[in-house]
Amino acid sequence: MIRTSVTLGALAVLVAGCVSNRPEPAPVPQGGTAKQILRDGGQLVLPDGTRVTPDPTGGFQLPNGDYVRRDRGGALILPTGARCAATPSGYICP
């Protein structure tokens, strides 16, 4: 009887150690995290420093091959669907 109790107790401790806790949610960035695309002459400087040249429509191709288009209001529409609003110095992106 004692041997069974000890075995069950040890088994319970082992099983409890195998159960993982719920993962904590990733922190949500707070305000002030907007990224900028800056104008530099006829080119645009992306947040990572990459320079791209807009085509005649105002859109451009990213280094990974995705295309960023410009809407009728002058904003850039990223491949993710996010909208970068035009500013005097370039664009502000979420």
Coordinates of N, CA and C in Angstrom, one line a residue:
M1 N 0.8 -1.2 0.0 CA 0.0 0.0 0.0 C 0.9 1.2 0.0
I2 N 1.9 1.3 0.8 CA 2.8 2.4 0.9 C 3.6 2.6 -0.4
R3 N 4.0 1.4 -0.9 CA 4.7 1.5 -2.2 C 3.8 2.0 -3.3
T4 N 2.6 1.7 -3.4 CA 1.6 2.2 -4.4 C 1.4 3.7 -4.2
S5 N 1.3 4.2 -3.0 CA 1.1 5.6 -2.7 C 2.4 6.4 -3.1
V6 N 3.6 5.9 -2.8 CA 4.8 6.5 -3.2 C 4.9 6.6 -4.7
T7 N 4.6 5.5 -5.4 CA 4.7 5.4 -6.8 C 3.7 6.4 -7.5
L8 N 2.5 6.4 -7.0 CA 1.5 7.4 -7.5 C 1.9 8.8 -7.3
G9 N 2.5 9.1 -6.1 CA 2.9 10.4 -5.8 C 4.0 10.9 -6.7
A10 N 5.0 10.0 -7.0 CA 6.1 10.3 -7.9 C 5.6 10.5 -9.3
L11 N 4.7 9.7 -9.7 CA 4.1 9.8 -11.0 C 3.4 11.1 -11.2
A12 N 2.7 11.5 -10.1 CA 1.9 12.8 -10.2 C 2.9 14.0 -10.3
V13 N 4.0 13.9 -9.6 CA 5.0 15.0 -9.7 C 5.6 15.0 -11.1
L14 N 5.9 13.9 -11.7 CA 6.5 13.8 -13.0 C 5.5 14.4 -14.1
V15 N 4.3 14.0 -13.9 CA 3.3 14.4 -14.9 C 3.1 16.0 -14.8
A16 N 3.0 16.5 -13.5 CA 2.9 17.9 -13.3 C 4.1 18.7 -13.9
G17 N 5.2 18.1 -13.9 CA 6.4 18.8 -14.5 C 6.4 18.8 -16.0
C18 N 5.7 17.9 -16.6 CA 5.6 17.8 -18.1 C 4.5 18.8 -18.6
V19 N 3.6 19.2 -17.8 CA 2.6 20.1 -18.3 C 3.2 21.5 -18.5
S20 N 3.1 22.1 -19.7 CA 3.7 23.4 -19.9 C 2.7 24.5 -19.5
N21 N 3.2 25.6 -19.1 CA 2.4 26.7 -18.8 C 2.0 27.4 -20.1
R22 N 0.9 28.2 -20.1 CA 0.4 28.9 -21.2 C 1.5 29.9 -21.6
P23 N 1.8 30.0 -22.9 CA 2.8 31.0 -23.3 C 2.3 32.5 -23.1
E24 N 3.2 33.3 -22.7 CA 2.8 34.7 -22.4 C 2.6 35.4 -23.7
P25 N 1.6 36.3 -23.9 CA 1.5 37.0 -25.2 C 2.6 37.9 -25.4
A26 N 3.0 38.1 -26.7 CA 4.1 39.0 -27.0 C 3.6 40.5 -26.7
P27 N 4.5 41.3 -26.2 CA 4.2 42.7 -25.9 C 3.7 43.4 -27.1
V28 N 2.7 44.2 -27.0 CA 2.2 45.0 -28.1 C 3.0 46.4 -28.1
P29 N 3.5 46.7 -29.2 CA 4.3 48.0 -29.3 C 3.3 49.2 -29.0
Q30 N 3.9 50.1 -28.2 CA 3.1 51.3 -27.8 C 3.3 52.4 -28.9
G31 N 2.6 53.5 -28.7 CA 2.7 54.6 -29.6 C 4.2 55.0 -29.9
G32 N 4.3 55.7 -31.0 CA 5.7 56.2 -31.3 C 6.5 55.2 -32.1
T33 N 5.9 54.1 -32.6 CA 6.6 53.1 -33.4 C 6.4 53.3 -34.9
A34 N 5.8 54.4 -35.3 CA 5.6 54.6 -36.7 C 7.0 54.6 -37.5
K35 N 7.0 54.1 -38.6 CA 8.2 54.1 -39.4 C 8.1 55.1 -40.6
Q36 N 9.2 55.6 -41.0 CA 9.2 56.6 -42.1 C 9.9 56.1 -43.3
I37 N 9.3 56.4 -44.5 CA 10.0 56.3 -45.7 C 10.3 57.7 -46.2
L38 N 11.6 58.0 -46.3 CA 12.0 59.4 -46.6 C 12.3 59.6 -48.1
R39 N 12.0 60.8 -48.6 CA 12.4 61.2 -49.9 C 13.8 61.7 -49.9
D40 N 14.6 61.3 -50.9 CA 15.9 61.8 -51.1 C 16.1 61.9 -52.6
G41 N 15.8 63.1 -53.1 CA 15.9 63.4 -54.5 C 14.8 62.6 -55.2
G42 N 15.2 61.8 -56.2 CA 14.3 61.0 -56.9 C 14.1 59.6 -56.3
Q43 N 14.7 59.3 -55.2 CA 14.6 58.0 -54.6 C 13.9 58.1 -53.3
L44 N 13.5 56.9 -52.8 CA 12.9 56.8 -51.4 C 13.9 56.0 -50.6
V45 N 14.0 56.4 -49.3 CA 14.9 55.6 -48.4 C 13.9 54.9 -47.4
L46 N 14.0 53.5 -47.5 CA 13.1 52.7 -46.6 C 13.6 52.7 -45.2
P47 N 12.8 52.3 -44.2 CA 13.3 52.3 -42.8 C 14.5 51.5 -42.5
D48 N 14.8 50.5 -43.3 CA 16.1 49.7 -43.1 C 17.3 50.3 -43.9
G49 N 17.1 51.5 -44.5 CA 18.2 52.1 -45.2 C 18.2 51.8 -46.7
T50 N 17.4 50.9 -47.2 CA 17.4 50.5 -48.6 C 16.9 51.6 -49.4
R51 N 17.5 51.9 -50.6 CA 17.0 53.0 -51.5 C 16.3 52.3 -52.6
V52 N 15.1 52.9 -53.0 CA 14.3 52.4 -54.1 C 14.0 53.6 -55.0
T53 N 13.8 53.4 -56.3 CA 13.4 54.4 -57.2 C 11.9 54.2 -57.6
P54 N 11.0 55.1 -57.3 CA 9.6 54.9 -57.7 C 9.5 54.9 -59.2
D55 N 8.5 54.1 -59.7 CA 8.2 54.0 -61.1 C 7.3 55.2 -61.5
P56 N 6.9 55.4 -62.7 CA 6.0 56.5 -63.1 C 4.7 56.6 -62.3
T57 N 4.2 55.5 -61.8 CA 2.9 55.5 -61.0 C 3.1 55.9 -59.6
G58 N 4.4 56.0 -59.1 CA 4.7 56.3 -57.8 C 4.9 55.1 -56.9
G59 N 4.7 53.9 -57.4 CA 4.9 52.7 -56.7 C 6.4 52.2 -56.9
F60 N 6.7 51.2 -56.2 CA 8.1 50.6 -56.3 C 8.1 49.2 -55.9
Q61 N 9.2 48.5 -56.3 CA 9.4 47.1 -56.0 C 10.3 47.0 -54.8
L62 N 10.0 46.2 -53.8 CA 10.8 46.0 -52.6 C 11.9 45.0 -53.0
P63 N 13.0 45.0 -52.2 CA 14.1 44.0 -52.5 C 13.6 42.5 -52.5
N64 N 12.5 42.2 -51.8 CA 12.1 40.8 -51.7 C 11.1 40.5 -52.9
G65 N 10.9 41.5 -53.8 CA 10.1 41.3 -55.0 C 8.6 41.7 -54.9
D66 N 8.2 42.0 -53.6 CA 6.8 42.5 -53.5 C 6.7 44.0 -54.0
Y67 N 5.5 44.3 -54.4 CA 5.3 45.7 -55.0 C 4.5 46.5 -54.0
V68 N 5.0 47.8 -53.9 CA 4.3 48.8 -53.1 C 3.6 49.7 -54.1
R69 N 2.3 49.9 -54.0 CA 1.6 50.8 -54.9 C 1.2 52.1 -54.3
R70 N 1.0 53.1 -55.1 CA 0.6 54.4 -54.6 C -0.9 54.5 -55.0
D71 N -1.7 55.0 -54.0 CA -3.2 55.1 -54.3 C -3.4 56.5 -54.8
R72 N -4.7 56.8 -55.2 CA -5.0 58.1 -55.8 C -4.8 59.2 -54.8
G73 N -4.9 59.0 -53.5 CA -4.7 60.0 -52.5 C -3.2 60.3 -52.3
G74 N -2.3 59.6 -52.9 CA -0.9 59.9 -52.7 C -0.3 59.0 -51.6
A75 N -1.0 58.2 -50.9 CA -0.5 57.3 -49.9 C 0.1 56.0 -50.6
L76 N 1.0 55.4 -49.9 CA 1.6 54.1 -50.3 C 0.8 53.0 -49.7
I77 N 0.5 52.0 -50.4 CA -0.2 50.8 -49.9 C 0.8 49.6 -49.9
L78 N 1.2 49.2 -48.7 CA 2.2 48.1 -48.6 C 1.6 46.8 -49.0
P79 N 2.4 45.8 -49.3 CA 1.9 44.4 -49.6 C 1.0 43.8 -48.5
T80 N 1.2 44.3 -47.2 CA 0.4 43.8 -46.1 C -1.0 44.5 -46.1
G81 N -1.2 45.5 -46.9 CA -2.4 46.3 -46.8 C -2.3 47.5 -46.0
A82 N -1.3 47.7 -45.3 CA -1.1 48.9 -44.4 C -0.9 50.1 -45.3
R83 N -1.4 51.2 -44.9 CA -1.4 52.5 -45.6 C -0.4 53.4 -45.0
C84 N 0.6 53.9 -45.8 CA 1.6 54.9 -45.4 C 1.1 56.3 -45.9
A85 N 0.8 57.1 -45.0 CA 0.3 58.5 -45.4 C 1.5 59.4 -45.8
A86 N 1.2 60.2 -46.8 CA 2.2 61.1 -47.4 C 2.4 62.2 -46.4
T87 N 3.7 62.6 -46.3 CA 4.1 63.8 -45.4 C 5.0 64.6 -46.3
P88 N 5.4 65.8 -45.9 CA 6.3 66.7 -46.7 C 7.6 66.0 -47.0
S89 N 8.1 65.2 -46.0 CA 9.4 64.6 -46.2 C 9.4 63.2 -46.7
G90 N 8.2 62.6 -46.9 CA 8.1 61.2 -47.4 C 6.8 60.6 -47.0
Y91 N 6.8 59.5 -46.2 CA 5.6 58.8 -45.8 C 5.8 58.3 -44.4
I92 N 4.7 58.3 -43.7 CA 4.6 57.7 -42.3 C 3.9 56.4 -42.4
C93 N 4.5 55.3 -41.9 CA 3.8 54.0 -42.0 C 3.6 53.4 -40.6
P94 N 2.5 52.7 -40.5 CA 2.2 52.1 -39.1 C 3.2 51.0 -38.7

